[in-house]
Coordinates of C-alpha atoms in Angstrom, one line a residue:
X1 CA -28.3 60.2 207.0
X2 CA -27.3 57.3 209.0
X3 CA -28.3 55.1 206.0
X4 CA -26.2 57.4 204.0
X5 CA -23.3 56.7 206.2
X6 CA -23.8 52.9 206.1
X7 CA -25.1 52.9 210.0
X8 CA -28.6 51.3 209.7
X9 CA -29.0 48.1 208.6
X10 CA -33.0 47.8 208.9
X11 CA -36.2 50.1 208.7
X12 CA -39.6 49.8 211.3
X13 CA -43.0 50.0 210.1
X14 CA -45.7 48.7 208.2
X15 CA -44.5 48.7 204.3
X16 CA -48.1 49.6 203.0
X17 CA -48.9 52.4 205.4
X18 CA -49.2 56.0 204.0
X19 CA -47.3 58.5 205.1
X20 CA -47.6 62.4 204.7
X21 CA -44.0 64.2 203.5
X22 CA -43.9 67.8 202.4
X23 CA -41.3 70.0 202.9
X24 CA -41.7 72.9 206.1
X25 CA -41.5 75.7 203.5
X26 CA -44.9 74.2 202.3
X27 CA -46.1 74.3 205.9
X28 CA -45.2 77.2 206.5
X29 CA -46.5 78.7 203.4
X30 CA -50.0 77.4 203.9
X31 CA -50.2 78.6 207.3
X32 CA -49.5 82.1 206.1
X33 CA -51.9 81.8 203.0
X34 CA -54.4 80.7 205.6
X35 CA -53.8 83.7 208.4
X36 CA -54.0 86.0 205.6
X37 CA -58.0 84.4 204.5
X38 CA -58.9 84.6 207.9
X39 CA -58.1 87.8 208.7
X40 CA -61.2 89.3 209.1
X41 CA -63.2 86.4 209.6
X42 CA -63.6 84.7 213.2
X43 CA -63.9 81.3 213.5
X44 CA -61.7 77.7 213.3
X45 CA -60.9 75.7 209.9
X46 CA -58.9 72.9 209.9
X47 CA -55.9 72.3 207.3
X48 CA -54.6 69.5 207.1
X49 CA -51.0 70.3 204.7
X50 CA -50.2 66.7 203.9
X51 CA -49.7 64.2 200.6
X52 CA -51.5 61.1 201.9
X53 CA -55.0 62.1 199.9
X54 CA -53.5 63.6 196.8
X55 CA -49.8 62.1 196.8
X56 CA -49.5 59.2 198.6
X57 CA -46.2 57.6 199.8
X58 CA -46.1 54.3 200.8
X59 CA -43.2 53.8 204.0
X60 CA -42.0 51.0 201.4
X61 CA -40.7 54.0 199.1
X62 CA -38.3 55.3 201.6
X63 CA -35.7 52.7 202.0
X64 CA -36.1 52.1 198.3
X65 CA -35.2 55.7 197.1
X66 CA -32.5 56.2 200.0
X67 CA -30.8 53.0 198.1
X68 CA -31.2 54.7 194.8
X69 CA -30.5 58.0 196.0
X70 CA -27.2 56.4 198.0
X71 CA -26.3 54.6 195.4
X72 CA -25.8 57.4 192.8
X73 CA -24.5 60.0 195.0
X74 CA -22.7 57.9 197.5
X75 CA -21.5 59.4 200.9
X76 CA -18.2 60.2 201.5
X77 CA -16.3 59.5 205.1
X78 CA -13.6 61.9 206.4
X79 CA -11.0 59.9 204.4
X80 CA -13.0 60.4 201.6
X81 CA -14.1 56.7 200.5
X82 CA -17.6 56.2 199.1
X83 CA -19.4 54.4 201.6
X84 CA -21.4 51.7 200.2
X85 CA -25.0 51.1 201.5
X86 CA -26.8 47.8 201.1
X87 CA -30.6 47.0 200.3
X88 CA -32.1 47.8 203.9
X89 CA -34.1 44.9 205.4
X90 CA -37.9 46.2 206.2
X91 CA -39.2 45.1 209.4
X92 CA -42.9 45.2 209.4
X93 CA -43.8 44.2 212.8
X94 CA -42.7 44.9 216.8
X95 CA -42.0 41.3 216.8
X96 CA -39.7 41.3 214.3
X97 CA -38.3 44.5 215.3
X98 CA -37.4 43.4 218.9
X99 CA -35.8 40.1 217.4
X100 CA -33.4 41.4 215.8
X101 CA -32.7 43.6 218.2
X102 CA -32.4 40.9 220.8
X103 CA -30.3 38.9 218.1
X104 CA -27.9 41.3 216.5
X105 CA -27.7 43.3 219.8
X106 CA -29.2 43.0 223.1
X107 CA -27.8 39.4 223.3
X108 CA -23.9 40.6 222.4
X109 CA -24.5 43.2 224.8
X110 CA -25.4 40.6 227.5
X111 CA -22.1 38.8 227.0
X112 CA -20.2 42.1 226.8
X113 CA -21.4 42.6 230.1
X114 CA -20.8 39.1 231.5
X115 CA -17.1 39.8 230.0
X116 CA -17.0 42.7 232.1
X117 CA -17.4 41.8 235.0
X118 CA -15.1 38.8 234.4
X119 CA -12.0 41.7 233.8
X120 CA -13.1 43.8 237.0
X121 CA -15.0 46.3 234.8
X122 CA -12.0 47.1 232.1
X123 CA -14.4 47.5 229.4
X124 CA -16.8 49.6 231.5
X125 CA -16.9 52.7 229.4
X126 CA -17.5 50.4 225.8
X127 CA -20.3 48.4 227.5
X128 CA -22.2 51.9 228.8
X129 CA -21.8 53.8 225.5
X130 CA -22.8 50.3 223.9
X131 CA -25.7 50.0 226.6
X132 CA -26.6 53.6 226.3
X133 CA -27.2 53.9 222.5
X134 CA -29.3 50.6 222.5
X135 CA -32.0 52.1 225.0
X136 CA -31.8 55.3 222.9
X137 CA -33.3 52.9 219.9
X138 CA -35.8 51.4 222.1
X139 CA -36.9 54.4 223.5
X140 CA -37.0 56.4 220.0
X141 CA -39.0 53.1 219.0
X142 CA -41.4 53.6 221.7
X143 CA -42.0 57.2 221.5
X144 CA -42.9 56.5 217.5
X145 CA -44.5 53.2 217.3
X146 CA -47.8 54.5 216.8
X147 CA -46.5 56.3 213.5
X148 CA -44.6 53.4 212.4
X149 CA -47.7 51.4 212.1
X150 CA -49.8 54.2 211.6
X151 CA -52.9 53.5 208.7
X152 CA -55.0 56.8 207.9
X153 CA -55.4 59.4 205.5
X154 CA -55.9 62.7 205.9
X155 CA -58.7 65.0 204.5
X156 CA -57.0 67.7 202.3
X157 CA -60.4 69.8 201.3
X158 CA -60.1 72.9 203.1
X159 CA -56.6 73.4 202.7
X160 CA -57.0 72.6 198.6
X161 CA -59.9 74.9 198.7
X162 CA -57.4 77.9 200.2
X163 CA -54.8 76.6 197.7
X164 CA -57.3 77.4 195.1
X165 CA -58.3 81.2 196.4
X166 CA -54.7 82.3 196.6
X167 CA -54.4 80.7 193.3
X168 CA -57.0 83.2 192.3
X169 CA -55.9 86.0 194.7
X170 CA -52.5 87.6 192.6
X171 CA -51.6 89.6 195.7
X172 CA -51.0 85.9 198.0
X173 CA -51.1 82.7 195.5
X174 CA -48.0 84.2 193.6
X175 CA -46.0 84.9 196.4
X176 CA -47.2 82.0 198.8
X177 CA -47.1 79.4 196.1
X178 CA -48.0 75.2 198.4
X179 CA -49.1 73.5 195.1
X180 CA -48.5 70.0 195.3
X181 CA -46.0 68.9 192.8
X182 CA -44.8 65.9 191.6
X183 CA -42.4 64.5 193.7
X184 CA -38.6 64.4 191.3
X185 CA -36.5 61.4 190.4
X186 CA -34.4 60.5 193.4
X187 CA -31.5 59.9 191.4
X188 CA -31.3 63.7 190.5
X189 CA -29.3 66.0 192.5
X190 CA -29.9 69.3 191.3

């Protein structure tokens, strides 16, 4: 949303790096199709519910289709102007990331601060909301580096082979329907 709104200006992570995206429903679905199998038997499967094996999305894809998405159904802000959003720039590396943070941030930040403590601390509260939302980024940048630049795929097989038995159940695979479909045109909003 933040993109939406015309708030973020660049995008961490490696462009060619797959990435798993399915809705919770899905999730949620699967893990009811799969309580339902096991039942009666004892004993631990693994399901992986993901898109990287059978669907994959490449981290590259998101800032495209959040342009194209943006760009035909633009946001609108409480005056109700269409906000216009830019290509976003893809960092693909920490180094790059904490550059232009340094640059387009951390660096105005240090002369905000320097400015004051020239005025005897009259822009106090800018600098510290300033200063506070800054380590919120680093932090949140932190906490998901290793997803950012994360390079696996996960196996699918036991959750496609209980995707096929409630397929072939009537009683389950109508109700709990976690096919994979293909993902729709972005620029569609119905």
């Amino acid at each position: 949303m933040a993109y939406g709104k015309g708030r973020m200006e660049c995008f961490l992570g490696d462009p060619n790096s797959t990435i798993d995206l399915i809705p919770a429903d899905m999730v949620v679905n699967s893990i009811i199709v799969a309580i339902v199998a096991h039942a009666d038997r004892p004993g631990e499967i693994v399901y992986q519910v993901g898109s990287s094996n059978r669907n994959p999305l490449k981290y590259s894809s998101i800032p495209l289709w959040g342009h194209i998405y943006f760009t035909q159904n633009p946001w609108t802000d409480r005056d109700g102007k269409k906000v216009l959003v830019r290509k976003i720039k893809i960092l693909d590396t920490m180094e790059s990331f904490h550059n232009h943070m340094y640059l387009r941030y951390i660096l105005p930040l240090k002369m905000l601060e320097l400015a004051n403590i020239a005025s005897c601390h009259y822009f106090e509260g800018f600098y510290a909301n300033a200063k506070r939302k800054i380590d919120v980024v680093m932090r949140l940048v932190e906490l998901y580096r290793p997803y950012l630049f994360f390079k696996a795929i996960f196996d699918d097989k036991n959750t496609d082979k209980l995707r096929v038995a409630a397929r072939n159940s009537m009683d389950s695979g109508d109700i709990f329907n976690f096919s994979l479909i293909p993902r729709p045109s972005i620029g569609r909003t119905t």
